[in-house]
């Protein structure tokens, strides 16, 4: 087996996660934290490019790894149109699309940094399962009720597909022969119908259940009235929907452990809100079954909140009549990025090339 050392880059709002994988084995992982005062120097996301790139270069220097030691660079991808899932070779057109994305998302910087570093060493840089990697969904599933508002189809692609691969391997099956509903339980919650490894339909974080900090789907007429009530600016309203909604709105915290402690202490309001969230998650799961006439092999609960046996237990008891329930707790973004590109290096998966 030749060189399989892969650098993984995954930027977040106030940090950049980096890792080195030697084949499937994690050699090192680190979160490079960026202070709020430091980030304030950069008015726009794209202005952070040189700063974040240098942080990654410094990490490699600290690990005594040169760019020429790498086999490839794997990066998270942002919103650059409607892409297929899987690996995408990053070229100049992909970089241009990332820098000019209509979505102000820090993930758009990752392929740019990866490309610039890879070019220095004559390597290839790849994106794997970017945020917008849901291909072209069936037109019948994009209708929302208003032609002006088609469903945007954005979800937790990377982690949801990663646990699908893991579940198929655990079951001794080929991913192409599976049908799963994967629920990502995090700060935002999404339910994803994944058939043959492809995300066929979703319940997005603004369509279904509320979550620790997001409001989920709301009564549309009353939402419109609230938006035009004069009480909130557009920015404030957006913050209520994403950041200050859900558990935060009802209980003043987005920490599930704190909510569970309130319940243990006899807080009836906390118990009601908690159970309401679990019921709504179960309803989201069930809503995807008709898309494939009920032919779902397994329901998979993943994400950070899946570590809660109480929450997963409440969900399980309401949906296991539909299909067996599996829990793969945690998030596996770095591993998913590395393993995706490892499959490319080993010739097990063909990357998408020249997509723009």
XYZ file of C-alpha atoms in Angstrom:
356
model
C 0.000 0.000 0.000
C 1.442 3.409 -0.975
C 1.359 6.695 0.895
C -2.092 7.278 2.401
C -1.422 10.265 4.667
C -4.401 12.620 4.422
C -4.776 16.108 5.889
C -8.379 16.856 6.867
C -9.685 20.444 7.129
C -13.048 21.331 8.675
C -13.604 24.985 9.653
C -16.287 26.070 12.103
C -17.475 29.508 13.146
C -14.868 30.005 15.912
C -12.427 27.155 15.256
C -10.842 25.004 12.587
C -10.664 21.270 13.110
C -7.653 19.610 11.512
C -6.532 15.999 11.498
C -3.980 13.677 9.987
C -5.145 10.223 8.930
C -2.748 7.496 7.856
C -5.090 5.319 5.850
C -8.104 4.642 8.084
C -6.144 5.360 11.277
C -6.280 8.755 12.956
C -2.726 9.885 13.629
C -3.673 13.212 15.206
C -6.625 15.555 15.570
C -6.718 19.080 16.899
C -9.186 21.941 17.203
C -7.535 25.259 16.377
C -9.538 27.782 18.382
C -9.916 31.304 17.017
C -10.669 33.984 19.591
C -13.593 36.333 19.051
C -11.297 39.361 19.222
C -9.104 37.885 16.508
C -12.048 37.133 14.240
C -13.454 40.641 14.713
C -10.572 41.891 12.585
C -12.206 40.319 9.531
C -15.451 41.960 8.380
C -16.391 39.107 6.031
C -15.900 35.342 6.080
C -13.633 35.420 3.016
C -11.366 37.890 4.817
C -10.424 35.079 7.218
C -8.829 33.034 4.452
C -5.140 33.872 5.034
C -5.559 33.743 8.819
C -7.094 30.270 8.795
C -4.666 28.943 6.193
C -1.711 30.056 8.297
C -3.179 28.356 11.360
C -3.224 25.086 9.405
C 0.322 25.603 8.122
C 1.467 26.212 11.703
C -0.256 22.992 12.756
C 1.650 21.004 10.130
C 4.916 22.607 11.199
C 4.173 21.666 14.795
C 3.487 18.067 13.735
C 6.654 18.063 11.593
C 4.650 17.131 8.518
C 5.459 18.706 5.175
C 2.920 19.185 2.414
C 4.998 16.829 0.264
C 4.488 14.113 2.903
C 0.754 14.056 2.178
C -1.084 11.861 -0.298
C -4.079 14.220 -0.546
C -6.047 16.873 1.302
C -9.677 16.335 2.301
C -11.870 19.290 3.139
C -15.383 20.070 4.164
C -17.420 21.841 1.526
C -19.976 24.622 1.747
C -22.842 25.751 -0.467
C -21.800 26.015 -4.111
C -24.883 24.909 -5.977
C -26.565 21.509 -6.133
C -23.902 18.786 -6.020
C -24.007 15.018 -5.956
C -22.859 13.284 -2.788
C -19.389 11.767 -2.589
C -15.969 13.127 -3.502
C -15.358 16.216 -5.620
C -11.975 17.220 -6.998
C -11.283 20.849 -6.107
C -10.116 22.884 -9.092
C -9.975 26.603 -9.844
C -13.656 26.683 -10.796
C -14.609 25.021 -7.505
C -12.493 27.591 -5.637
C -14.179 30.439 -7.499
C -17.626 29.050 -6.711
C -16.709 28.722 -3.031
C -15.421 32.279 -2.769
C -18.535 33.628 -4.480
C -21.100 31.460 -2.708
C -24.412 33.212 -1.944
C -24.323 31.533 1.502
C -22.117 33.227 4.092
C -20.825 29.903 5.442
C -17.308 29.387 6.815
C -17.243 25.897 5.235
C -16.804 27.670 1.897
C -13.218 28.501 2.934
C -12.147 24.879 3.378
C -11.820 23.888 -0.305
C -10.027 27.143 -1.058
C -7.423 26.509 1.638
C -7.122 22.851 0.635
C -6.581 23.760 -3.020
C -3.947 26.389 -2.267
C -1.972 24.043 -0.004
C -2.285 21.094 -2.383
C -1.128 23.137 -5.356
C 2.098 24.011 -3.539
C 3.030 20.343 -3.311
C 1.525 19.054 -6.532
C -1.203 17.207 -4.649
C -4.921 16.895 -5.204
C -7.499 18.426 -2.885
C -10.992 17.034 -2.500
C -14.270 17.944 -0.897
C -16.421 15.135 0.438
C -20.180 15.294 0.983
C -20.440 19.097 1.121
C -23.399 20.818 2.755
C -25.195 21.079 -0.584
C -24.537 17.484 -1.705
C -28.040 16.193 -2.286
C -27.891 15.942 -6.048
C -31.043 16.743 -7.983
C -33.955 15.634 -5.790
C -37.071 14.330 -7.484
C -39.073 17.376 -8.527
C -42.165 16.030 -6.793
C -40.280 16.235 -3.472
C -39.228 19.863 -3.932
C -42.746 21.312 -3.831
C -43.483 23.229 -0.646
C -46.932 24.678 -1.245
C -45.744 27.941 -2.791
C -43.848 28.045 -6.118
C -41.869 30.997 -4.756
C -40.532 28.845 -1.901
C -39.224 25.490 -3.156
C -37.777 23.260 -0.463
C -34.033 24.118 -0.265
C -32.851 20.587 0.598
C -30.019 21.342 3.051
C -29.192 18.806 5.740
C -26.432 17.082 7.723
C -25.104 15.255 4.664
C -21.615 14.324 5.849
C -22.419 12.706 9.191
C -25.653 11.097 8.014
C -23.989 9.339 5.100
C -20.996 8.408 7.261
C -23.125 6.454 9.721
C -24.943 4.832 6.792
C -21.611 3.437 5.620
C -20.866 2.255 9.168
C -24.286 0.650 9.619
C -24.044 -1.184 6.300
C -20.600 -2.485 7.247
C -21.864 -3.564 10.676
C -24.712 -5.441 8.982
C -22.417 -7.043 6.416
C -24.239 -5.366 3.548
C -23.322 -3.206 0.574
C -24.444 0.390 1.055
C -26.022 0.277 -2.399
C -28.476 -2.352 -1.142
C -29.695 -0.479 1.961
C -32.523 1.857 2.876
C -32.150 3.890 6.070
C -33.758 6.792 7.866
C -30.907 8.616 9.590
C -31.694 11.221 12.237
C -28.933 13.683 13.094
C -29.541 14.870 16.660
C -27.552 18.027 17.331
C -28.020 21.753 17.806
C -30.140 21.349 14.702
C -32.046 18.135 14.016
C -32.638 16.644 10.568
C -34.138 13.353 9.398
C -32.780 11.865 6.189
C -34.063 9.084 3.954
C -30.939 7.445 2.507
C -31.494 4.812 -0.152
C -28.518 3.079 -1.734
C -26.249 5.666 -0.122
C -28.084 8.583 -1.724
C -30.168 11.057 0.258
C -33.564 10.751 -1.362
C -35.646 13.008 0.914
C -35.238 14.922 4.169
C -37.008 16.707 6.963
C -34.827 19.800 7.329
C -34.132 21.690 10.550
C -36.692 24.336 9.602
C -39.394 21.889 8.515
C -39.901 19.458 11.388
C -39.046 19.169 15.057
C -37.653 21.951 17.166
C -34.178 21.275 18.566
C -31.930 22.606 21.330
C -31.593 25.991 19.591
C -33.773 25.986 16.474
C -37.512 26.503 16.196
C -38.171 23.899 13.517
C -41.354 24.124 11.460
C -43.767 26.780 12.733
C -47.431 27.627 11.996
C -46.922 29.627 8.810
C -49.770 32.170 9.125
C -48.848 33.011 12.696
C -45.170 33.219 11.781
C -46.004 35.717 9.026
C -47.955 37.836 11.513
C -45.067 37.767 13.965
C -42.611 38.805 11.252
C -44.769 41.836 10.396
C -45.731 42.684 13.969
C -43.013 45.321 14.263
C -41.613 43.626 17.354
C -38.593 42.152 15.575
C -36.133 43.125 12.856
C -35.284 40.539 10.193
C -32.009 39.810 11.990
C -33.778 39.330 15.317
C -36.397 37.099 13.741
C -33.727 34.968 12.093
C -31.997 34.645 15.452
C -35.229 33.423 17.035
C -35.567 30.740 14.377
C -31.946 29.594 14.539
C -30.034 30.162 17.757
C -32.720 31.174 20.231
C -35.509 28.765 19.348
C -36.387 25.296 20.593
C -35.199 24.302 24.059
C -33.484 27.687 24.391
C -36.775 29.515 23.865
C -38.766 27.355 26.263
C -36.193 26.620 28.968
C -33.386 29.151 28.567
C -30.724 26.544 27.758
C -29.612 24.549 24.725
C -27.785 21.993 26.897
C -29.677 18.687 26.931
C -27.866 17.579 30.082
C -29.146 20.666 31.881
C -32.674 19.926 30.701
C -32.415 16.334 31.916
C -31.195 17.615 35.284
C -34.241 19.906 35.481
C -36.452 16.896 34.792
C -34.720 14.879 37.529
C -35.405 17.756 39.909
C -39.128 17.589 39.118
C -39.475 20.437 36.615
C -42.757 19.598 34.830
C -42.280 22.257 32.127
C -38.880 20.815 31.209
C -40.389 17.323 31.014
C -43.197 18.475 28.727
C -40.844 20.311 26.339
C -38.414 17.375 26.293
C -41.158 14.876 25.498
C -42.616 17.187 22.854
C -39.250 17.265 21.076
C -38.998 13.469 21.179
C -42.531 13.089 19.798
C -41.831 15.534 16.986
C -38.615 13.689 16.069
C -40.609 10.460 15.888
C -43.189 12.144 13.638
C -40.404 13.366 11.331
C -39.054 9.826 11.050
C -42.465 8.362 10.262
C -43.147 11.030 7.624
C -40.329 9.696 5.419
C -41.583 6.109 5.243
C -44.312 6.732 2.614
C -41.692 8.025 0.143
C -40.409 4.452 -0.242
C -43.688 2.694 0.543
C -42.407 1.798 3.991
C -39.361 -0.110 2.724
C -36.806 1.016 5.298
C -34.255 -1.435 6.709
C -33.278 0.512 9.790
C -33.688 3.804 11.640
C -30.335 5.238 12.749
C -30.034 7.841 15.508
C -26.761 9.762 15.438
C -25.229 13.105 16.468
C -24.201 14.396 19.875
C -27.666 14.165 21.438
C -27.803 10.461 20.574
C -25.531 9.938 23.600
C -28.655 10.496 25.727
C -30.209 7.108 26.423
C -33.292 8.883 27.752
C -33.920 10.794 24.510
C -33.116 7.880 22.203
C -35.305 5.644 24.368
C -38.288 7.961 23.986
C -37.787 8.083 20.220
C -37.233 4.337 19.934
C -40.460 3.406 21.700
C -42.468 5.489 19.223
C -40.860 4.323 15.971
C -39.494 0.814 16.402
C -42.811 -0.567 15.127
C -41.749 0.883 11.754
C -38.200 -0.550 11.576
C -35.352 -1.654 13.881
C -33.588 1.246 15.604
C -29.800 1.589 15.789
C -27.905 4.233 17.780
C -24.517 5.437 16.508
C -23.920 8.348 18.871
C -21.567 11.228 18.122
C -20.403 13.094 15.049
C -17.882 11.617 12.642
C -17.174 14.441 10.225
C -13.369 14.234 10.314
C -13.331 10.463 9.940
C -15.956 10.657 7.196
C -13.881 13.160 5.230
C -10.741 11.058 5.597
C -12.366 7.725 4.728
C -14.161 9.233 1.748
C -10.910 10.440 0.205
C -9.157 7.220 1.198
C -11.682 5.373 -0.978
C -10.696 7.697 -3.825
C -6.976 7.043 -3.296
C -7.613 3.300 -3.277
C -9.687 3.432 -6.443
C -12.860 2.335 -4.647
C -14.719 5.547 -5.480
C -14.490 7.880 -8.428
C -14.473 11.622 -7.643
C -16.685 14.091 -9.461
C -14.503 16.221 -11.745
C -15.086 19.489 -13.631
C -18.545 20.038 -12.196
C -18.662 23.786 -12.923
